[in-house]
PDB file of C-alpha atoms in Angstrom:
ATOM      1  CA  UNK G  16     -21.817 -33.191  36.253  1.00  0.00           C
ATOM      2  CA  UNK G  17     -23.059 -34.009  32.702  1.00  0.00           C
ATOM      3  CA  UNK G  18     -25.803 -31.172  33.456  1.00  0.00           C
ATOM      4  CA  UNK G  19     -23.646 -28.811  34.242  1.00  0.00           C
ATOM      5  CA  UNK G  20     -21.725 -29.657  31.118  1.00  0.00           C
ATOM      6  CA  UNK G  21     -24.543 -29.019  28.798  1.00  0.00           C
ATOM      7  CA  UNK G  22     -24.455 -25.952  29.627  1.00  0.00           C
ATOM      8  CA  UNK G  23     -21.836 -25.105  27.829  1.00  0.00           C
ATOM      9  CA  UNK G  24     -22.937 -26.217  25.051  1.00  0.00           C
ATOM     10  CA  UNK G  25     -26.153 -24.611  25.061  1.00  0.00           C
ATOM     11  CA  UNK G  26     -27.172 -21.910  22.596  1.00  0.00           C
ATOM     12  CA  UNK G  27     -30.834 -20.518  23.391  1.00  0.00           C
ATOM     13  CA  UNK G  28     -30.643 -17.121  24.046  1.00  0.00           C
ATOM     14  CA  UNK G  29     -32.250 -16.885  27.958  1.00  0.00           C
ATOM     15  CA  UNK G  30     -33.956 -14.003  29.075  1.00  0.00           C
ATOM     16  CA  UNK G  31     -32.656 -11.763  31.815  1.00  0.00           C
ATOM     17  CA  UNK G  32     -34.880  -9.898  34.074  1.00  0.00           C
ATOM     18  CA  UNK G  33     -34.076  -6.200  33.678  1.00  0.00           C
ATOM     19  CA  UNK G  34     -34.571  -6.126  37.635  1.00  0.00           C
ATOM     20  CA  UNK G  35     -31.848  -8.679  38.467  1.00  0.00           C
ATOM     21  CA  UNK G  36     -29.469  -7.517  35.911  1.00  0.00           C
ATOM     22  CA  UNK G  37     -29.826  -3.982  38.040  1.00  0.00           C
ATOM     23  CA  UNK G  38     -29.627  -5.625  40.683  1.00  0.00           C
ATOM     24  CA  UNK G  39     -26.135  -7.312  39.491  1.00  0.00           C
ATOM     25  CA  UNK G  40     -24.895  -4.077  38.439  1.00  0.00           C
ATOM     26  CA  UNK G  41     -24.912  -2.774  41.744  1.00  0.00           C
ATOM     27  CA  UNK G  42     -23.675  -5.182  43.383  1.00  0.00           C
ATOM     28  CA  UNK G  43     -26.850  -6.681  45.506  1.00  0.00           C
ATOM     29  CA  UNK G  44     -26.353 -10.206  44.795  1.00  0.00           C
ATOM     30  CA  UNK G  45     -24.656 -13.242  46.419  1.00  0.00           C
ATOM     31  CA  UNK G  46     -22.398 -14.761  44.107  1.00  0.00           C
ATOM     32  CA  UNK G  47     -25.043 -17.424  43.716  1.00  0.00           C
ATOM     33  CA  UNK G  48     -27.054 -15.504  41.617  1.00  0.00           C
ATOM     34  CA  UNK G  49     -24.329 -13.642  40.352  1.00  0.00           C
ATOM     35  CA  UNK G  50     -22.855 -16.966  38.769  1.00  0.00           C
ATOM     36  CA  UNK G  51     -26.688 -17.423  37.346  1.00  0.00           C
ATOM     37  CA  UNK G  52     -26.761 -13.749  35.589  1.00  0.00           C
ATOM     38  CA  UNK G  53     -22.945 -14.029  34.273  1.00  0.00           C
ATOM     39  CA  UNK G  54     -24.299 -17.721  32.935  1.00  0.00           C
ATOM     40  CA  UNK G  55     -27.274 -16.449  31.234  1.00  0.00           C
ATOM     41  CA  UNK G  56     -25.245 -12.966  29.908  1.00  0.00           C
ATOM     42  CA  UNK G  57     -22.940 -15.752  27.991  1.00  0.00           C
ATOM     43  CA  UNK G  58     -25.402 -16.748  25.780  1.00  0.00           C
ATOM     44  CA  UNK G  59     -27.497 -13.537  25.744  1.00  0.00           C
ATOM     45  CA  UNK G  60     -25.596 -10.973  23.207  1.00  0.00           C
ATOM     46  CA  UNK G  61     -28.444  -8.237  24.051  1.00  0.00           C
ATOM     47  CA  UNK G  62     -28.171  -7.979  27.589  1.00  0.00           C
ATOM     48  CA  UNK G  63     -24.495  -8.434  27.557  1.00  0.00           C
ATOM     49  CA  UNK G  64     -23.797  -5.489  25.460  1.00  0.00           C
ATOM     50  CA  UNK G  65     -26.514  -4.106  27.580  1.00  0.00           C
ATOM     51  CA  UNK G  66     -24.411  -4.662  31.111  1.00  0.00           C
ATOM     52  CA  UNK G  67     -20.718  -3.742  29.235  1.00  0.00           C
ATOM     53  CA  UNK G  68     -22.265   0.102  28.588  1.00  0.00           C
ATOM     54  CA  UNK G  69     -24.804  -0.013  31.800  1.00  0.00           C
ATOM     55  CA  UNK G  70     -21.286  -0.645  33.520  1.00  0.00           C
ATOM     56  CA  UNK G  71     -20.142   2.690  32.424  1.00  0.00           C
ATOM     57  CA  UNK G  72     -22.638   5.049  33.860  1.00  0.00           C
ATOM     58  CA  UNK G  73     -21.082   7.036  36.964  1.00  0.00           C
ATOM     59  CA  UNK G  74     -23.809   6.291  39.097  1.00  0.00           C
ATOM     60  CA  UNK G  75     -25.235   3.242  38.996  1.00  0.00           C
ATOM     61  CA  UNK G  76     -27.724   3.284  41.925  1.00  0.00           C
ATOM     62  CA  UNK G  77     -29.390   6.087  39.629  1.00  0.00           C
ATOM     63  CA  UNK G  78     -29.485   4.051  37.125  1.00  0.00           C
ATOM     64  CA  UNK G  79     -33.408   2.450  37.766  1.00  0.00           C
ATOM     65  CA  UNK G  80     -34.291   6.489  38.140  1.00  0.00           C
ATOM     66  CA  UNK G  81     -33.907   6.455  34.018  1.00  0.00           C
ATOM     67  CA  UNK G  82     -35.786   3.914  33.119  1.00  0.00           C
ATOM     68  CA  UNK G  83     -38.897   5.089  34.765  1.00  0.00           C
TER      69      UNK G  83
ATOM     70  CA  UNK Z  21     -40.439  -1.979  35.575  1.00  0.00           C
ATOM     71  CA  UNK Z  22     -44.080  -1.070  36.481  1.00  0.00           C
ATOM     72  CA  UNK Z  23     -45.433  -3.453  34.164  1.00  0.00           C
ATOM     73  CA  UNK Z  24     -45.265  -6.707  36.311  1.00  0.00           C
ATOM     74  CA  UNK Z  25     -48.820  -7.410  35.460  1.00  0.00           C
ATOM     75  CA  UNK Z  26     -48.337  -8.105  31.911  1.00  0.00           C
ATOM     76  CA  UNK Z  27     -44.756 -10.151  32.832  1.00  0.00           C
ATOM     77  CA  UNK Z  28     -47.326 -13.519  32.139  1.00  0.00           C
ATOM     78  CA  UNK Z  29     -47.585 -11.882  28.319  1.00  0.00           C
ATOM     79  CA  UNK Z  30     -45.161 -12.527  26.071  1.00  0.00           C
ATOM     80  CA  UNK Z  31     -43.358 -10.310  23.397  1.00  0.00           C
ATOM     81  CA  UNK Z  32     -44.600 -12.070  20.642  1.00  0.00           C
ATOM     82  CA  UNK Z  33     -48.839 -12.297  22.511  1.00  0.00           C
ATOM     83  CA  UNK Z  34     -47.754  -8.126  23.209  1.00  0.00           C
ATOM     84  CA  UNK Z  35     -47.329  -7.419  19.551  1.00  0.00           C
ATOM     85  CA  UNK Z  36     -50.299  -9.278  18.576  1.00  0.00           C
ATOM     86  CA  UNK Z  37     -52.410  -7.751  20.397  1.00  0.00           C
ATOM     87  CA  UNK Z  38     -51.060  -4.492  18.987  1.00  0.00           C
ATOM     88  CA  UNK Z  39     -51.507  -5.580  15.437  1.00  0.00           C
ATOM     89  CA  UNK Z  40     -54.894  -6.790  16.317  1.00  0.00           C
ATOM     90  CA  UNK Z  41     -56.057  -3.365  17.946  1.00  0.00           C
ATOM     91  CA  UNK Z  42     -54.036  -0.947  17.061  1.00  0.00           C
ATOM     92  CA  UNK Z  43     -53.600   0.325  20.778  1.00  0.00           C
ATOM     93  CA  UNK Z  44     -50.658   1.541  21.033  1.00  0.00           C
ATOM     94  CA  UNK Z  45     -50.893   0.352  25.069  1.00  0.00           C
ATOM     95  CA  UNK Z  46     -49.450  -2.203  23.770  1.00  0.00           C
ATOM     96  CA  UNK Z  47     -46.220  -0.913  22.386  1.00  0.00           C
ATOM     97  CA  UNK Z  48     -45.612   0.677  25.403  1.00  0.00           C
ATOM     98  CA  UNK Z  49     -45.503  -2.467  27.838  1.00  0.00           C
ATOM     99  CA  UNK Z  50     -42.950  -4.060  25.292  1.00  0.00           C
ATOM    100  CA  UNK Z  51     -41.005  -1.262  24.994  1.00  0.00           C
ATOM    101  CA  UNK Z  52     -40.681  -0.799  28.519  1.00  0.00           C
ATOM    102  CA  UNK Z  53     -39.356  -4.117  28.959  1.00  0.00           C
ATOM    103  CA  UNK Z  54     -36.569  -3.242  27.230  1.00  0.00           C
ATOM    104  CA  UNK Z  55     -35.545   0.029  28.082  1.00  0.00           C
ATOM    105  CA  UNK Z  56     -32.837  -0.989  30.538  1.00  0.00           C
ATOM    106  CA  UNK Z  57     -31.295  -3.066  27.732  1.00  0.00           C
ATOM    107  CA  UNK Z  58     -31.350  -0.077  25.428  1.00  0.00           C
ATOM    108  CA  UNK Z  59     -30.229   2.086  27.869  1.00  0.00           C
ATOM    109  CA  UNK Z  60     -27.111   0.417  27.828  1.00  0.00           C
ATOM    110  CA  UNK Z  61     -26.563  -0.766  24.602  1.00  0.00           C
ATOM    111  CA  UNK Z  62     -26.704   2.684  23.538  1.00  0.00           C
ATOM    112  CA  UNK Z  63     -23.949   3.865  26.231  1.00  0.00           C
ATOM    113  CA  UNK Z  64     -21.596   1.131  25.212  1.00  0.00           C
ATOM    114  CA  UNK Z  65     -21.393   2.926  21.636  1.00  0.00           C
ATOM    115  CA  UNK Z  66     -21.898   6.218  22.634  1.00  0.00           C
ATOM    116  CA  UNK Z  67     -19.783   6.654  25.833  1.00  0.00           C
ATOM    117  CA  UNK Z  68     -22.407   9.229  26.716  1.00  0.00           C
ATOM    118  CA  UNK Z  69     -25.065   9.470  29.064  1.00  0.00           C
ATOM    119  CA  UNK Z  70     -27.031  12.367  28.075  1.00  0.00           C
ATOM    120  CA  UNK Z  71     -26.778  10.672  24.425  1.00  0.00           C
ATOM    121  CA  UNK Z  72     -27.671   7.236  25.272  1.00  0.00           C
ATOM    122  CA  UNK Z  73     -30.562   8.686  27.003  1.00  0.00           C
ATOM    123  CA  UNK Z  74     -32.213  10.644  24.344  1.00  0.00           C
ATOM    124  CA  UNK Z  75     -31.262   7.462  22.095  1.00  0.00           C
ATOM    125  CA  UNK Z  76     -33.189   5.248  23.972  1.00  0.00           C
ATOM    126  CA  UNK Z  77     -36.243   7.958  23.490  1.00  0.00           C
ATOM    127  CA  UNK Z  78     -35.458   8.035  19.434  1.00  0.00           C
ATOM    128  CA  UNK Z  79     -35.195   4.298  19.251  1.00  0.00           C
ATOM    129  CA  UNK Z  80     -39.029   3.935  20.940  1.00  0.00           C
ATOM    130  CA  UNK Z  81     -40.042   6.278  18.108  1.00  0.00           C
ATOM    131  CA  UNK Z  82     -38.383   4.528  15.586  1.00  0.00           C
ATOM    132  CA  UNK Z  83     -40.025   1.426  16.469  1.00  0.00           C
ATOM    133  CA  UNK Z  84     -43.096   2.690  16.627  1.00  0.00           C
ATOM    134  CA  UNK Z  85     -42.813   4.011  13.338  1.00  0.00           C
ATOM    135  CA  UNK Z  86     -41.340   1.110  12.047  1.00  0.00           C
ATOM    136  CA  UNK Z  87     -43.894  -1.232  13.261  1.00  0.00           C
ATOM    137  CA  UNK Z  88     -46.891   0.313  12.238  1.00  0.00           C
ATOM    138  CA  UNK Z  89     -45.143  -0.853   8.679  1.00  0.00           C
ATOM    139  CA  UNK Z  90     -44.012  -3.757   8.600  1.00  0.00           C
ATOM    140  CA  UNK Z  91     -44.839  -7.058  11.042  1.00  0.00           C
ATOM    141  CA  UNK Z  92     -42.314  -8.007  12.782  1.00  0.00           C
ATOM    142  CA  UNK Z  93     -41.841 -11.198  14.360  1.00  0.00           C
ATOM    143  CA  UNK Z  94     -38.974 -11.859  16.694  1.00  0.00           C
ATOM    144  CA  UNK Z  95     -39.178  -8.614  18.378  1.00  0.00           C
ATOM    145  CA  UNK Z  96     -36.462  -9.164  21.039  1.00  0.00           C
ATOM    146  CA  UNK Z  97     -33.587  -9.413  18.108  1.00  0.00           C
ATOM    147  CA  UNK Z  98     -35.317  -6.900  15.637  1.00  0.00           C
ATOM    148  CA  UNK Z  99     -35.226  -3.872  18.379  1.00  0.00           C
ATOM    149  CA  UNK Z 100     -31.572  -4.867  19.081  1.00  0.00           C
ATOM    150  CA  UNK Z 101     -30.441  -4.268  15.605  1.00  0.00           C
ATOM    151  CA  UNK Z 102     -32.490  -0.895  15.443  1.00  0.00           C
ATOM    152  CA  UNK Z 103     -30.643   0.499  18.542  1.00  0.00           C
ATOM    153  CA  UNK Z 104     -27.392  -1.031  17.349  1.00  0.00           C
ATOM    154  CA  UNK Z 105     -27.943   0.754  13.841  1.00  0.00           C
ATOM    155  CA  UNK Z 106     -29.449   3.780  15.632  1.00  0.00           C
ATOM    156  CA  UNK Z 107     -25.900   4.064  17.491  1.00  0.00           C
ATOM    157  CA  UNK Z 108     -23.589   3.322  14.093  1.00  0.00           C
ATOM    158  CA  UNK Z 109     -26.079   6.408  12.342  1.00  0.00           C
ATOM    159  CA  UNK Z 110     -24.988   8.487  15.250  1.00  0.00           C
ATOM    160  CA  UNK Z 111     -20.929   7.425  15.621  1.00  0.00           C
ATOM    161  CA  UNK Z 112     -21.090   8.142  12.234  1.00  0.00           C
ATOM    162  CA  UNK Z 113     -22.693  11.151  11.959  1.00  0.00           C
ATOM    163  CA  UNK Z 114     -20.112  12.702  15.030  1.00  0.00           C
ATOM    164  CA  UNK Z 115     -17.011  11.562  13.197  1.00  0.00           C
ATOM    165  CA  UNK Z 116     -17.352  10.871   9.805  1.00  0.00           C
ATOM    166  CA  UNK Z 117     -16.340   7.510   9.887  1.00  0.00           C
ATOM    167  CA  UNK Z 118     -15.832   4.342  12.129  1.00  0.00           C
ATOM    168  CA  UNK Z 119     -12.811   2.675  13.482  1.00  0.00           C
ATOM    169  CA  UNK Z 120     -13.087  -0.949  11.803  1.00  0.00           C
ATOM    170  CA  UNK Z 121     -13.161  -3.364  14.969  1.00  0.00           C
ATOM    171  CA  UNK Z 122     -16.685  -1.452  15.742  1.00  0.00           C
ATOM    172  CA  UNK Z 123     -17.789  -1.754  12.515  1.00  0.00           C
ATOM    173  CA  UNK Z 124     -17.065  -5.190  12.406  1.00  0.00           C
ATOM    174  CA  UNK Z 125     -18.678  -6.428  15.572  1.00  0.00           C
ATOM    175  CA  UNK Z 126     -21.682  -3.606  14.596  1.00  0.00           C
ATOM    176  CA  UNK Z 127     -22.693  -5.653  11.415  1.00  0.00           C
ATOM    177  CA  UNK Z 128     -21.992  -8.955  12.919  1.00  0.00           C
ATOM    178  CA  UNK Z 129     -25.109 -10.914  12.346  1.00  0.00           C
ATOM    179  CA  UNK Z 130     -27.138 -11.426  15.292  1.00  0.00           C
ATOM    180  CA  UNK Z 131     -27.810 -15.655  14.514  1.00  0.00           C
ATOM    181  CA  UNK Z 132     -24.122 -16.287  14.123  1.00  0.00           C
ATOM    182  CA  UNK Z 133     -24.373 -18.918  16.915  1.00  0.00           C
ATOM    183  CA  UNK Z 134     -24.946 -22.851  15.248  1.00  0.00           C
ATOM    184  CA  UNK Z 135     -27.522 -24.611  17.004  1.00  0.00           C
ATOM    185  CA  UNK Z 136     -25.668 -27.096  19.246  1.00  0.00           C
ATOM    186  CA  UNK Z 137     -28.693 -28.986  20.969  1.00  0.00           C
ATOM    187  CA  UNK Z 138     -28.787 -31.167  18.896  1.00  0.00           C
ATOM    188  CA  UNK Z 139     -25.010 -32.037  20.204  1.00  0.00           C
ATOM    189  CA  UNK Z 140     -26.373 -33.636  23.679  1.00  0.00           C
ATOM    190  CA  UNK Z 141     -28.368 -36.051  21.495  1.00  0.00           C
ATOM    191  CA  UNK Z 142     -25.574 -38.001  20.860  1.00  0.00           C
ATOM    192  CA  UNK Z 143     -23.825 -40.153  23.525  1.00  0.00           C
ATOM    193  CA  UNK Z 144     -20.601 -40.071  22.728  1.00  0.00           C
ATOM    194  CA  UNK Z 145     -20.810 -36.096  23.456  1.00  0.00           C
ATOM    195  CA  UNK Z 146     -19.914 -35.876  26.834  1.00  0.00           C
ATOM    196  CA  UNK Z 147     -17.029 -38.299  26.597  1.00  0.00           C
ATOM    197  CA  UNK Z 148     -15.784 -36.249  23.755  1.00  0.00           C
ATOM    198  CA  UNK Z 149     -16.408 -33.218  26.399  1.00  0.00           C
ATOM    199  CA  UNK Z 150     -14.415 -34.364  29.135  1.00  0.00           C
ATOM    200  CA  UNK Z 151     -11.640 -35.293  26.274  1.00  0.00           C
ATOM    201  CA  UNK Z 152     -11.804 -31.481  24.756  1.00  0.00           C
ATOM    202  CA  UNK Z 153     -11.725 -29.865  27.869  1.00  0.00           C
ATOM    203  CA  UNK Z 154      -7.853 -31.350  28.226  1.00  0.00           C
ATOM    204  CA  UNK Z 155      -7.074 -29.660  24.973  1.00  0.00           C
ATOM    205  CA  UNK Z 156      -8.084 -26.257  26.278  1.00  0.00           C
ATOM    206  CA  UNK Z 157      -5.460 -24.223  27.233  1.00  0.00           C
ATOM    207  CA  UNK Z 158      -4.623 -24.021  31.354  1.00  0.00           C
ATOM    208  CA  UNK Z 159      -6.148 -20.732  31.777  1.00  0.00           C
ATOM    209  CA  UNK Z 160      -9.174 -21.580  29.483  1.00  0.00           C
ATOM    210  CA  UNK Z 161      -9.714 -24.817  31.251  1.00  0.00           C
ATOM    211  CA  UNK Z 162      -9.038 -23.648  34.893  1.00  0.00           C
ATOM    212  CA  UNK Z 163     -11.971 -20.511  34.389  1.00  0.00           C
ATOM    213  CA  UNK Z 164     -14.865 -22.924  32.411  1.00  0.00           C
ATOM    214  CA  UNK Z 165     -14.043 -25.269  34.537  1.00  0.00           C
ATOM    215  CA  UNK Z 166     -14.540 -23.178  38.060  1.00  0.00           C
ATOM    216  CA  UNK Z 167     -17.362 -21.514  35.932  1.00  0.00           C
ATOM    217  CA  UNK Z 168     -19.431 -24.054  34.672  1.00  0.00           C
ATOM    218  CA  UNK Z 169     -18.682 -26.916  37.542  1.00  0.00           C
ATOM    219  CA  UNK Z 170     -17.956 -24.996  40.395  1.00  0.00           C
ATOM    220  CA  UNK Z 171     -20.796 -22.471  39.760  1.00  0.00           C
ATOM    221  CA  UNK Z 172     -18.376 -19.807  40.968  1.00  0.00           C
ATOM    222  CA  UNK Z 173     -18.755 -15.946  39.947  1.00  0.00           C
ATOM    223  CA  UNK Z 174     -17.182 -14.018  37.545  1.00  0.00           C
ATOM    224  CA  UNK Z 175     -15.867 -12.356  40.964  1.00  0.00           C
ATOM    225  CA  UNK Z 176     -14.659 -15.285  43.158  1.00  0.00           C
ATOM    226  CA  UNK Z 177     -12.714 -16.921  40.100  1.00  0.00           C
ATOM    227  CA  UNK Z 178     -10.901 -13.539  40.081  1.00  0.00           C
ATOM    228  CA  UNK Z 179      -9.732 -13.776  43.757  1.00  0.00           C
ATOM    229  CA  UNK Z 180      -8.913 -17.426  43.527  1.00  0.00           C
ATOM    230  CA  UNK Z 181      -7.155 -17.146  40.004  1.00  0.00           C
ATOM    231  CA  UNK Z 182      -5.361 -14.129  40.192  1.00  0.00           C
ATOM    232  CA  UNK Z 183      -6.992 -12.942  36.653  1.00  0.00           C
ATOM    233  CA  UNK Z 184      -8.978  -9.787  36.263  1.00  0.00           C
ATOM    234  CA  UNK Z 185     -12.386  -9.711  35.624  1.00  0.00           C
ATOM    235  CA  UNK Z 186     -12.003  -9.306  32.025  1.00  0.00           C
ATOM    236  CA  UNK Z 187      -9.612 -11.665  32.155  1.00  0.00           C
ATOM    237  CA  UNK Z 188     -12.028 -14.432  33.489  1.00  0.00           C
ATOM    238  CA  UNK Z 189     -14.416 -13.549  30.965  1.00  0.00           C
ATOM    239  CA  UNK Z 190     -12.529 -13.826  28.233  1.00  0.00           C
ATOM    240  CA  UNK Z 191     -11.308 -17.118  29.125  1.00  0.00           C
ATOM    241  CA  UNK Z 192     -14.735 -18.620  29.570  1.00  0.00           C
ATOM    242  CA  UNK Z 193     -15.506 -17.180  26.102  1.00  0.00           C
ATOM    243  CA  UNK Z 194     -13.200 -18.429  24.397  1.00  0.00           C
ATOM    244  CA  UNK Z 195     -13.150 -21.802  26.321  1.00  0.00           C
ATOM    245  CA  UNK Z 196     -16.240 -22.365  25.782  1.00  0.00           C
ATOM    246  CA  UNK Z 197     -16.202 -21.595  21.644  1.00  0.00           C
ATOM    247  CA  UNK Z 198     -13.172 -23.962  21.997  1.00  0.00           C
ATOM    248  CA  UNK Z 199     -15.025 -26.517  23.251  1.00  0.00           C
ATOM    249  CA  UNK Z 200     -17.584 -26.341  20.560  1.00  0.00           C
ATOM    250  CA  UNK Z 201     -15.558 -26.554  17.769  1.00  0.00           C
ATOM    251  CA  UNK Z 202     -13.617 -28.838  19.110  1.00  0.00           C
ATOM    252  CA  UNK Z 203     -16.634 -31.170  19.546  1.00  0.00           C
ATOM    253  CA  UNK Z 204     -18.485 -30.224  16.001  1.00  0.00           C
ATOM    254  CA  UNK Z 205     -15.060 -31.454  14.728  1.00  0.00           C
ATOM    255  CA  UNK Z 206     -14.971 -34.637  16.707  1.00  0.00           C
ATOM    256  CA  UNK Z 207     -18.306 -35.697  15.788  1.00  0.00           C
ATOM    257  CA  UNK Z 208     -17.281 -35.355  12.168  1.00  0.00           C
ATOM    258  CA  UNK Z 209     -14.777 -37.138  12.207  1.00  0.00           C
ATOM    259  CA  UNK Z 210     -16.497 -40.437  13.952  1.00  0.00           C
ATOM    260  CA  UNK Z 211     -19.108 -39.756  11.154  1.00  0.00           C
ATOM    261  CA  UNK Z 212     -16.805 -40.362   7.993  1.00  0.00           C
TER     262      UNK Z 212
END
């Protein structure tokens, strides 16, 4: 339990794979990883700015199509 | 995403090599890896997809230009400011001037967060823990405490809780900035 404490009070700023984060977006993950992501997106002002406008798009199973 | 070859290169090796050769190769595989990132930075300012797109494709130029100037070294939080200032050039340009909440959170310093890890080096932090998390108010308590116990989702706090999504969010937030201030001020205290 103390482990799972610290990670609230942990500040590093983890990187997030852009394929799992598409991979969140569309809904493709157990909630396993999805608690992982949502962890890491806490501490990671980037890729949680990133997700909040990614979230927006109309179709987001086009969404690897524009980054290619 | 083609680039898995180079994932055992890191941003910082990436640039280096760029400085060192001047092959802009280089530049490409780090800019790649962030595309999806600036892909959607850019639509959460510019509610636009068309926009954000072409953004993405004047940010890479930007950089490029930009880097062949000056060294930079923390590349990761440098190309995040350049697409966040890319987007406030281009809100501003469409309506002459910015509602203030955007503006506020736009030049919002990127290293506002105090290093706590130096917080678990002290033993008296996790009793101090257990004792803030009762000050937290229920809803803040009930969603950091699902979250960061439980290991539950964003999306299976909202069907057990009854909040929304943004809702759940939220309350972790702010729990868990509640829960570091409350601590920072704890230790003090036991110091003097």
């Amino acid at each position: 339990m103390a482990d799972n404490l610290k990670d609230i009070l942990s500040s590093l700023s983890p990187d997030i794979d852009q394929e799992m984060l598409l991979l969140y977006l569309q809904n493709k993950l157990s909630e396993e990883k999805r608690h992982e992501i949502e962890k890491k997106l806490l501490d990671n002002e980037f890729a949680d700015d990133a997700l909040e406008g990614l979230q927006q798009f109309d179709d987001k199973q086009r969404i690897n199509l524009l980054v290619e | 995403m083609k680039v898995e070859k180079y994932s055992h290169i890191t941003d910082q090796e990436l640039l280096q090599n760029y400085y060192s050769s001047e092959d802009s190769k280089w530049l490409g595989i780090l800019l790649e890896r962030y595309t999806l990132l600036l892909l959607g930075v850019c639509m959460k300012y510019l509610k636009n997809e068309e926009e954000a797109k072409d953004s993405v494709q004047q940010i890479f130029l930007k950089a490029i230009t930009e880097l062949k100037k000056y060294k930079v070294e923390y590349f990761k939080s440098w190309i995040y400011m350049v697409a966040k200032n890319y987007c406030l050039m281009k809100l501003r340009d469409r309506q002459g001037k910015l509602p203030a909440e955007l503006n506020e959170k736009l030049t919002a310093t990127a290293d506002s967060q105090p290093d706590t890890s130096t917080l678990w080096q002290n033993d008296k932090t996790l009793d101090l823990m257990n004792e803030s998390m009762k000050e937290l108010n229920h809803e803040q308590r009930q969603c950091v405490t699902l979250f960061y116990l439980q290991k539950k989702s964003y999306h299976e706090i909202s069907e057990q809780t009854g909040y929304n999504l943004l809702q759940v969010k939220s309350y972790i937030q702010n729990g868990k900035r509640n829960l570091k201030i409350l601590i920072e001020r704890k230790l003090k205290d036991k110091a003097s």
